[in-house]
Every structure is written in structure tokens, then in C-alpha cells.
C-alpha positions as a LaTeX table, in Angstrom:
\begin{tabular}{lrrr}
\hline
Residue & $x$ (\AA) & $y$ (\AA) & $z$ (\AA) \\
\hline
Met1 & 0.13 & $-0.40$ & $-0.02$ \\
Lys2 & 1.21 & 3.44 & $-1.20$ \\
Ile3 & 0.71 & 6.27 & 1.57 \\
Leu4 & 0.37 & 10.08 & 1.11 \\
Ile5 & 0.08 & 12.26 & 4.13 \\
Leu6 & $-0.48$ & 15.76 & 2.91 \\
Gly7 & 1.86 & 17.68 & 5.60 \\
Ala8 & 4.53 & 16.72 & 7.98 \\
Gly9 & 3.68 & 18.37 & 10.78 \\
Gly10 & 3.06 & 17.42 & 14.63 \\
Val11 & 0.59 & 15.04 & 13.46 \\
Gly12 & 1.09 & 14.19 & 10.11 \\
Gly13 & 5.25 & 13.84 & 10.65 \\
Tyr14 & 4.51 & 11.56 & 13.61 \\
Phe15 & 2.39 & 9.02 & 12.57 \\
Gly16 & 4.04 & 8.93 & 8.87 \\
Gly17 & 7.38 & 8.70 & 10.58 \\
Arg18 & 6.16 & 5.63 & 12.81 \\
Leu19 & 4.77 & 3.88 & 9.80 \\
Ile20 & 7.61 & 4.34 & 7.64 \\
Glu21 & 9.33 & 2.89 & 10.74 \\
Ala22 & 7.05 & $-0.14$ & 10.80 \\
Gly23 & 8.29 & $-0.61$ & 6.81 \\
Gly24 & 5.42 & 1.42 & 5.13 \\
Asp25 & 5.81 & 3.01 & 2.04 \\
Val26 & 5.17 & 6.60 & 3.12 \\
Thr27 & 5.51 & 9.89 & 0.97 \\
Phe28 & 4.84 & 13.45 & 2.32 \\
Gln29 & 3.69 & 16.35 & 0.31 \\
Val30 & 4.87 & 19.27 & 1.78 \\
Arg31 & 5.60 & 23.60 & 1.30 \\
Pro32 & 8.70 & 23.98 & $-0.22$ \\
Ala33 & 10.48 & 25.25 & 3.08 \\
Arg34 & 9.31 & 21.88 & 4.47 \\
Ala35 & 10.84 & 19.76 & 1.76 \\
Arg36 & 14.32 & 21.96 & 2.25 \\
Asn37 & 14.18 & 20.86 & 5.92 \\
Leu38 & 13.35 & 17.35 & 5.43 \\
Ala39 & 15.89 & 16.81 & 2.58 \\
Ala40 & 18.70 & 18.30 & 4.76 \\
Asn41 & 17.67 & 16.79 & 8.47 \\
Gly42 & 15.49 & 13.92 & 7.73 \\
Leu43 & 12.02 & 13.81 & 9.60 \\
Val44 & 13.25 & 13.93 & 13.05 \\
Ile45 & 10.95 & 12.52 & 15.74 \\
Lys46 & 12.06 & 12.69 & 20.03 \\
Ser47 & 9.49 & 11.21 & 21.75 \\
Ala48 & 9.61 & 9.23 & 25.09 \\
Leu49 & 8.58 & 5.98 & 23.09 \\
Gly50 & 11.68 & 6.41 & 21.14 \\
Asp51 & 13.32 & 8.85 & 19.04 \\
Ala52 & 13.99 & 8.94 & 15.35 \\
Lys53 & 15.78 & 10.20 & 12.54 \\
Leu54 & 14.29 & 8.99 & 9.32 \\
Pro55 & 14.95 & 10.07 & 5.44 \\
Val56 & 11.77 & 10.80 & 3.62 \\
Arg57 & 10.10 & 11.01 & 0.31 \\
Thr58 & 8.67 & 14.70 & $-0.13$ \\
Ile59 & 6.60 & 16.10 & $-3.00$ \\
Glu60 & 5.37 & 19.81 & $-3.25$ \\
Asp61 & 2.45 & 19.38 & $-5.66$ \\
Ala62 & 0.56 & 16.22 & $-7.16$ \\
Gln63 & 2.34 & 16.08 & $-10.32$ \\
Gly64 & 4.36 & 13.44 & $-11.50$ \\
Ala65 & 3.40 & 11.67 & $-8.27$ \\
Gly66 & 2.09 & 8.60 & $-7.39$ \\
Pro67 & $-0.75$ & 7.02 & $-7.87$ \\
Phe68 & $-1.73$ & 6.55 & $-4.25$ \\
Asp69 & $-3.90$ & 4.13 & $-2.28$ \\
Leu70 & $-4.26$ & 6.30 & 0.58 \\
Val71 & $-4.31$ & 10.19 & 1.30 \\
Ile72 & $-3.77$ & 11.00 & 5.02 \\
Val73 & $-4.77$ & 14.45 & 5.76 \\
Ser74 & $-3.07$ & 16.11 & 8.92 \\
Cys75 & $-3.60$ & 20.04 & 8.37 \\
Lys76 & $-5.86$ & 22.20 & 10.53 \\
Ala77 & $-9.13$ & 23.17 & 10.22 \\
Tyr78 & $-8.79$ & 26.39 & 8.48 \\
Asp79 & $-6.34$ & 24.94 & 5.98 \\
Leu80 & $-8.97$ & 22.46 & 4.64 \\
Ala81 & $-9.98$ & 24.00 & 1.53 \\
Pro82 & $-6.25$ & 24.55 & $-0.15$ \\
Ala83 & $-5.64$ & 20.97 & 1.56 \\
Ile84 & $-8.69$ & 19.63 & $-0.47$ \\
Glu85 & $-7.34$ & 21.00 & $-3.90$ \\
Ala86 & $-3.74$ & 19.81 & $-3.12$ \\
Ile87 & $-5.14$ & 16.18 & $-2.98$ \\
Ala88 & $-7.78$ & 16.08 & $-5.77$ \\
Pro89 & $-5.60$ & 15.06 & $-7.91$ \\
His90 & $-4.65$ & 11.99 & $-6.24$ \\
Val91 & $-7.75$ & 11.09 & $-5.11$ \\
Ala92 & $-8.96$ & 11.54 & $-9.16$ \\
Ala93 & $-6.14$ & 8.80 & $-9.44$ \\
Gly94 & $-8.08$ & 6.28 & $-6.93$ \\
Ala95 & $-6.72$ & 7.20 & $-3.69$ \\
Ile96 & $-8.97$ & 6.94 & $-0.34$ \\
Val97 & $-8.98$ & 9.82 & 1.89 \\
Leu98 & $-8.52$ & 9.46 & 5.75 \\
Pro99 & $-8.67$ & 12.74 & 7.61 \\
Leu100 & $-7.43$ & 13.39 & 11.17 \\
Leu101 & $-8.88$ & 16.60 & 12.05 \\
Asn102 & $-11.23$ & 17.72 & 15.06 \\
Gly103 & $-14.83$ & 18.01 & 14.50 \\
Met104 & $-17.06$ & 16.75 & 12.20 \\
Arg105 & $-17.52$ & 19.23 & 9.34 \\
His106 & $-14.53$ & 18.47 & 7.42 \\
His107 & $-16.23$ & 14.99 & 6.46 \\
Asp108 & $-19.46$ & 16.56 & 4.92 \\
Asp109 & $-16.95$ & 18.68 & 3.13 \\
Leu110 & $-14.74$ & 15.65 & 1.60 \\
Arg111 & $-17.87$ & 13.80 & 0.80 \\
Ala112 & $-19.40$ & 17.01 & $-1.04$ \\
Arg113 & $-15.85$ & 17.16 & $-2.97$ \\
Phe114 & $-14.74$ & 13.67 & $-4.04$ \\
Gly115 & $-18.13$ & 11.34 & $-2.69$ \\
Ala116 & $-18.48$ & 9.22 & 0.11 \\
Glu117 & $-17.12$ & 6.10 & $-1.61$ \\
Gln118 & $-13.46$ & 7.76 & $-1.13$ \\
Thr119 & $-13.45$ & 9.16 & 2.21 \\
Ile120 & $-13.22$ & 7.35 & 5.54 \\
Gly121 & $-13.26$ & 8.63 & 9.17 \\
Gly122 & $-10.37$ & 8.99 & 11.36 \\
Met123 & $-9.32$ & 10.76 & 14.13 \\
Cys124 & $-6.08$ & 10.84 & 16.68 \\
Gln125 & $-5.06$ & 11.70 & 19.94 \\
Ile126 & $-1.58$ & 12.64 & 20.63 \\
Glu127 & $-0.03$ & 15.97 & 22.25 \\
Thr128 & 3.17 & 17.01 & 19.45 \\
Thr129 & 4.54 & 20.25 & 18.73 \\
Leu130 & 7.06 & 21.50 & 15.71 \\
Ser131 & 10.28 & 22.77 & 16.92 \\
Pro132 & 11.95 & 25.69 & 15.23 \\
Ala133 & 14.13 & 23.51 & 13.91 \\
Gly134 & 11.43 & 21.46 & 12.37 \\
Glu135 & 11.90 & 18.58 & 15.09 \\
Ile136 & 8.56 & 16.77 & 15.72 \\
Leu137 & 8.14 & 16.88 & 19.94 \\
His138 & 5.88 & 14.23 & 21.37 \\
Lys139 & 5.13 & 15.73 & 24.90 \\
Ser140 & 3.61 & 12.73 & 26.53 \\
Glu141 & 3.30 & 8.67 & 26.01 \\
Phe142 & $-0.06$ & 8.42 & 24.37 \\
Ala143 & $-0.23$ & 8.14 & 20.78 \\
Arg144 & $-3.31$ & 6.70 & 19.40 \\
Met145 & $-4.96$ & 6.76 & 15.87 \\
Val146 & $-8.88$ & 5.54 & 15.16 \\
Phe147 & $-10.31$ & 5.01 & 11.49 \\
Gly148 & $-13.01$ & 3.27 & 9.49 \\
Pro149 & $-15.95$ & 3.39 & 7.32 \\
Phe150 & $-19.00$ & 5.43 & 8.44 \\
Glu151 & $-22.47$ & 4.27 & 9.52 \\
Glu152 & $-24.43$ & 5.65 & 7.09 \\
Tyr153 & $-21.94$ & 5.09 & 3.91 \\
Pro154 & $-20.70$ & 1.44 & 3.88 \\
Pro155 & $-17.05$ & 1.12 & 2.24 \\
Thr156 & $-16.75$ & $-0.20$ & $-1.16$ \\
Pro157 & $-14.59$ & $-3.14$ & $-1.63$ \\
Arg158 & $-11.44$ & $-0.82$ & $-2.72$ \\
Ala159 & $-11.97$ & 1.25 & 0.52 \\
Gln160 & $-12.41$ & $-1.64$ & 2.61 \\
Ala161 & $-9.08$ & $-3.25$ & 1.25 \\
Val162 & $-7.10$ & $-0.30$ & 1.79 \\
Val163 & $-8.33$ & 0.25 & 5.63 \\
Ser164 & $-7.73$ & $-3.37$ & 6.32 \\
Asp165 & $-3.97$ & $-3.09$ & 4.88 \\
Leu166 & $-3.52$ & 0.31 & 6.99 \\
Ala167 & $-4.93$ & $-1.49$ & 10.37 \\
Thr168 & $-2.13$ & $-4.53$ & 9.41 \\
Leu169 & 0.59 & $-1.84$ & 8.70 \\
Cys170 & $-0.20$ & $-0.13$ & 12.32 \\
Gly171 & $-0.15$ & $-3.24$ & 13.95 \\
Ser172 & 3.65 & $-2.94$ & 13.71 \\
Ala173 & 3.88 & 0.86 & 14.12 \\
Asn174 & 4.91 & 2.41 & 17.32 \\
Phe175 & 1.41 & 3.75 & 18.16 \\
Ser176 & $-2.05$ & 2.77 & 19.40 \\
Ala177 & $-4.48$ & 2.05 & 16.53 \\
Arg178 & $-7.82$ & 0.61 & 16.38 \\
Leu179 & $-10.13$ & 0.02 & 13.20 \\
Leu180 & $-13.65$ & 0.61 & 13.83 \\
Asp181 & $-16.84$ & $-0.02$ & 11.91 \\
Pro182 & $-18.47$ & 2.08 & 11.95 \\
Val183 & $-16.05$ & 4.77 & 13.51 \\
Asp184 & $-18.89$ & 7.28 & 14.02 \\
Gln185 & $-19.34$ & 7.07 & 17.74 \\
Ala186 & $-15.53$ & 7.71 & 18.26 \\
Leu187 & $-15.59$ & 10.77 & 16.33 \\
Trp188 & $-18.27$ & 12.09 & 18.24 \\
Asp189 & $-16.75$ & 11.08 & 21.44 \\
Lys190 & $-13.56$ & 13.08 & 20.52 \\
Trp191 & $-15.55$ & 16.23 & 19.51 \\
Val192 & $-17.38$ & 16.26 & 22.60 \\
Met193 & $-14.37$ & 15.80 & 24.74 \\
Ile194 & $-12.10$ & 18.43 & 22.50 \\
Gly195 & $-14.74$ & 20.85 & 22.17 \\
Thr196 & $-15.11$ & 21.04 & 26.11 \\
Leu197 & $-11.38$ & 21.28 & 26.63 \\
Gly198 & $-10.99$ & 23.83 & 24.02 \\
Gly199 & $-13.94$ & 25.67 & 24.69 \\
Ile200 & $-13.18$ & 25.92 & 28.65 \\
Thr201 & $-9.36$ & 26.24 & 28.50 \\
Cys202 & $-9.53$ & 29.17 & 25.72 \\
Leu203 & $-12.59$ & 31.07 & 27.74 \\
Met204 & $-10.65$ & 30.77 & 30.66 \\
Arg205 & $-7.27$ & 31.35 & 29.17 \\
Gly206 & $-5.91$ & 28.67 & 31.66 \\
Ala207 & $-5.61$ & 24.59 & 32.10 \\
Thr208 & $-8.49$ & 22.39 & 33.35 \\
Gly209 & $-6.75$ & 22.87 & 36.95 \\
Asp210 & $-6.52$ & 26.63 & 36.94 \\
Val211 & $-10.44$ & 26.58 & 35.80 \\
Met212 & $-11.28$ & 23.96 & 39.06 \\
Ala213 & $-9.61$ & 26.53 & 41.17 \\
Ala214 & $-11.96$ & 29.01 & 40.29 \\
Lys215 & $-15.22$ & 29.26 & 42.39 \\
Glu216 & $-17.89$ & 27.69 & 40.28 \\
Gly217 & $-15.19$ & 26.48 & 37.79 \\
Arg218 & $-16.13$ & 22.95 & 38.27 \\
Glu219 & $-19.82$ & 24.00 & 37.50 \\
Leu220 & $-18.89$ & 25.74 & 34.24 \\
Ile221 & $-16.69$ & 22.69 & 32.84 \\
Glu222 & $-20.08$ & 20.67 & 33.71 \\
Glu223 & $-22.22$ & 23.24 & 31.86 \\
Leu224 & $-20.29$ & 23.34 & 28.82 \\
Leu225 & $-19.63$ & 19.57 & 28.69 \\
Gln226 & $-23.61$ & 18.95 & 29.32 \\
Glu227 & $-24.06$ & 21.32 & 25.70 \\
Ala228 & $-21.29$ & 19.31 & 24.14 \\
Ile229 & $-23.42$ & 16.06 & 24.76 \\
Ser230 & $-26.60$ & 17.16 & 23.77 \\
Val231 & $-25.14$ & 18.42 & 20.50 \\
Ala232 & $-23.61$ & 14.46 & 20.14 \\
Thr233 & $-27.09$ & 13.23 & 21.53 \\
Glu234 & $-29.33$ & 15.14 & 19.15 \\
Asn235 & $-27.16$ & 13.67 & 16.20 \\
Gly236 & $-27.44$ & 10.01 & 17.40 \\
Tyr237 & $-24.33$ & 9.28 & 19.04 \\
Pro238 & $-24.71$ & 9.97 & 22.97 \\
Pro239 & $-21.45$ & 9.13 & 24.72 \\
Ser240 & $-21.27$ & 6.39 & 27.26 \\
Ala241 & $-21.45$ & 6.40 & 31.02 \\
Asp242 & $-18.19$ & 4.92 & 30.84 \\
Tyr243 & $-16.83$ & 7.26 & 27.99 \\
Leu244 & $-18.12$ & 10.17 & 30.40 \\
Val245 & $-16.72$ & 9.11 & 33.69 \\
Asn246 & $-13.09$ & 9.00 & 32.05 \\
Ala247 & $-14.10$ & 12.51 & 30.57 \\
Arg248 & $-14.82$ & 14.22 & 33.62 \\
Lys249 & $-11.82$ & 12.88 & 35.14 \\
Leu250 & $-9.40$ & 14.66 & 32.56 \\
Leu251 & $-11.56$ & 17.60 & 32.72 \\
Met252 & $-12.04$ & 18.20 & 36.28 \\
Ala253 & $-8.75$ & 16.85 & 37.76 \\
Pro254 & $-7.49$ & 19.57 & 40.26 \\
Gly255 & $-3.98$ & 20.77 & 39.84 \\
Ser256 & $-4.30$ & 19.54 & 36.11 \\
Thr257 & $-2.15$ & 20.86 & 33.13 \\
Phe258 & $-4.35$ & 19.68 & 30.62 \\
Met259 & $-4.82$ & 22.19 & 28.07 \\
Ala260 & $-6.17$ & 22.27 & 24.27 \\
Ser261 & $-3.81$ & 22.85 & 21.66 \\
Met262 & $-5.85$ & 25.82 & 20.49 \\
Leu263 & $-5.14$ & 27.63 & 23.69 \\
Arg264 & $-1.51$ & 26.99 & 22.81 \\
Asp265 & $-1.71$ & 28.52 & 19.57 \\
Ile266 & $-3.77$ & 31.63 & 20.74 \\
Glu267 & $-0.81$ & 32.38 & 23.59 \\
Lys268 & 1.29 & 32.26 & 20.21 \\
Gly269 & $-0.63$ & 34.73 & 18.62 \\
Gly270 & $-1.37$ & 31.96 & 15.71 \\
Ala271 & $-4.39$ & 30.82 & 13.73 \\
Ile272 & $-6.79$ & 28.86 & 15.70 \\
Glu273 & $-9.94$ & 26.27 & 14.82 \\
Ala274 & $-12.36$ & 28.49 & 16.31 \\
Asp275 & $-15.26$ & 27.96 & 13.72 \\
His276 & $-14.76$ & 24.09 & 12.89 \\
Ile277 & $-14.68$ & 23.09 & 16.42 \\
Ile278 & $-16.91$ & 25.63 & 18.37 \\
Gly279 & $-18.73$ & 27.32 & 15.96 \\
Asp280 & $-19.89$ & 23.91 & 13.83 \\
Met281 & $-20.74$ & 22.85 & 17.46 \\
Tyr282 & $-22.77$ & 26.17 & 18.89 \\
Arg283 & $-24.64$ & 26.09 & 15.36 \\
Arg284 & $-26.06$ & 22.44 & 15.68 \\
Ala285 & $-27.04$ & 23.12 & 19.33 \\
His286 & $-28.85$ & 26.10 & 17.96 \\
Glu287 & $-30.41$ & 24.57 & 15.09 \\
Phe288 & $-32.04$ & 22.24 & 17.75 \\
Gly289 & $-33.19$ & 24.94 & 20.03 \\
His290 & $-30.69$ & 24.27 & 22.34 \\
Asp291 & $-29.76$ & 27.76 & 24.40 \\
Ala292 & $-25.79$ & 26.69 & 24.54 \\
Asn293 & $-24.94$ & 29.86 & 26.22 \\
Val294 & $-21.46$ & 28.70 & 27.22 \\
Leu295 & $-20.71$ & 27.71 & 23.51 \\
Arg296 & $-22.30$ & 30.96 & 22.77 \\
Met297 & $-19.67$ & 32.86 & 25.07 \\
Val298 & $-16.63$ & 30.79 & 24.03 \\
Tyr299 & $-17.36$ & 31.08 & 20.23 \\
Cys300 & $-17.89$ & 34.89 & 20.38 \\
His301 & $-14.47$ & 34.98 & 22.64 \\
Leu302 & $-12.85$ & 33.15 & 19.85 \\
Gln303 & $-14.20$ & 35.61 & 17.07 \\
Ala304 & $-13.16$ & 38.33 & 19.00 \\
Tyr305 & $-9.29$ & 37.03 & 19.13 \\
Glu306 & $-9.65$ & 36.20 & 15.50 \\
Ala307 & $-10.58$ & 39.89 & 14.56 \\
Arg308 & $-8.03$ & 41.19 & 16.95 \\
Arg309 & $-5.24$ & 39.34 & 15.09 \\
Ala310 & $-6.56$ & 40.05 & 11.79 \\
Arg311 & $-6.29$ & 43.69 & 12.27 \\
Gly312 & $-2.58$ & 43.24 & 14.19 \\
Gly313 & $-3.65$ & 43.88 & 17.33 \\
Leu314 & $-1.74$ & 41.32 & 19.23 \\
\hline
\end{tabular}
């Protein structure tokens, strides 16, 4: 199986590098500056699970490349539109698309552009960042990828074969992986978690433990969590009781330094996935008739940050 990964940042670079270690045939489609960095230094991973320095193949556009069996999209949601156009020639040549983004709206966008038969669902759980030198810094011992077909869109024989081959390859890779058929519940569970985590830590500009130290901090986290749960439930995917027990443990641990990557992006003055993660959840809640007052406040807060950033006011 030939795999193309769009992007070689913290997510795409980490999982792509581990797949190469496992013997995978992996190519990265990257921008020119990143291509030069990788050519000069290799793909460098620094992790408690094992460091790596790997020579990698890169392309800067789709001309003359491939064909590929699978395209893994690992960009941020605000880069999805150009990413779709960048991978379009590969998909036209028969590649199956696996996105590793947060939220759900990108699946609709990908299906609208390429058709349900060439897209599968996926998500990852990992804490990584890219160093100024282009090294992938894995900041915990947790790295997990989940993927599979959607309940509403049964896979074609080709997509099923690609998914099966990926599962086999991941079985030898230095990260946890799980093939789920269907994958929908896992994607909704992740959105409930990341929506609550991103929302509360960005709104309060602190880690979950900092919020817990505030008067009524726990109550505010719970209110936002309930709003996220209501959206998943209205869409037919309520989180299980066991999942919520674990989610509350992570979100409400006193003294925890747990925070969303979106808060780190804000602290660096960077672009954020406000509309994709929080805005889309708020819109869905509103469509179902829920007030979602905390989601509304979070979304307004993030839009104000984006407006200030756009005018150069940071």
C-alpha cells in the first residue's frame, strides 16, 4: 500500500514517521520550505516512546506523483480548503482519503468534493509540537489513531481493502491504532471532549486545573460538557456513561495542567480552529433549539481573538 500524507507537522509527521519505521511506503506532500528542511535534516521525532531520524520522500505538488492508495490529511481545519485542492489529483487517481482533524464538518466537506465512496473517518489523540528546527516533539507517552468507515456510508471493496491494509501496517507501528466499523461514535466522543476542553481552556485562558481552582469552575466545565453532549445526542451518538466518567476525570482533575492545543495557538498569536470546533458545535446546538449559552460565549470570545489578530492588534 502506498500512502501519501499531506503535511509533515506534529500529527502527520509523527504518524507518518512511525509508519515508515514499520515498513510502510510513505510520501509526504509538503510546502517548499518544509521539503528543504526534511531533505537536509531528515524527519526527526523526539519522544519518550523512542527517538527517530528518518530519510523521507517528499513532493510539493501532485504532478508526476503516485498513484497512491491512501491520502492522510493532517492539516488544521482552517487549511482544509487548499488541502482539498492539493489532494484532488490523487483522489481522482483512486486514492482513499483519511482525515485526522477534530470536529465533524470536514467529513461533509470531503464527501461533497470527492464522494462518500472515497472517504473514511478518522481521528487521532496525541500531543505534539514542531520545534523551530522542524523537529517533532512528542510531549507525552500517548499516541493513538482510530479510523474506519461510517455507519451511513458502507465502504466499497476498494476502501475496505485499504482500511484493512492500514490496520495491518499500524499493528506493527509504534503507536496505538484501532479499526472501528463504524467509526462514528469515536469521532463524536472525541468532539465532545475536544469541544469542552478547547472551549473551557480558551475561554478562561488557563489549564483545566486552573479553572477547577476558580469558584464554580467545576460547574462551568460541567455546563459546557452538557452542551456538547446534547449536540452529540441530538445527532444520534450520545457518549456512553463509561466514556463520560473518564472525560470528567480528565477535565476536572484538581491541579491538572491539561489544556487544548488551541489555547497554545492563542498564546503564540496563531491561527485557530474556532469555527470548525466550537462554531460548528454551537450552530448545531442552536439548530436543535438549545440555548448553549457557554458555547455561545466561547465562540464569541474566539471570534474576538481572531478579529483582533486580523487587525494586527496582538
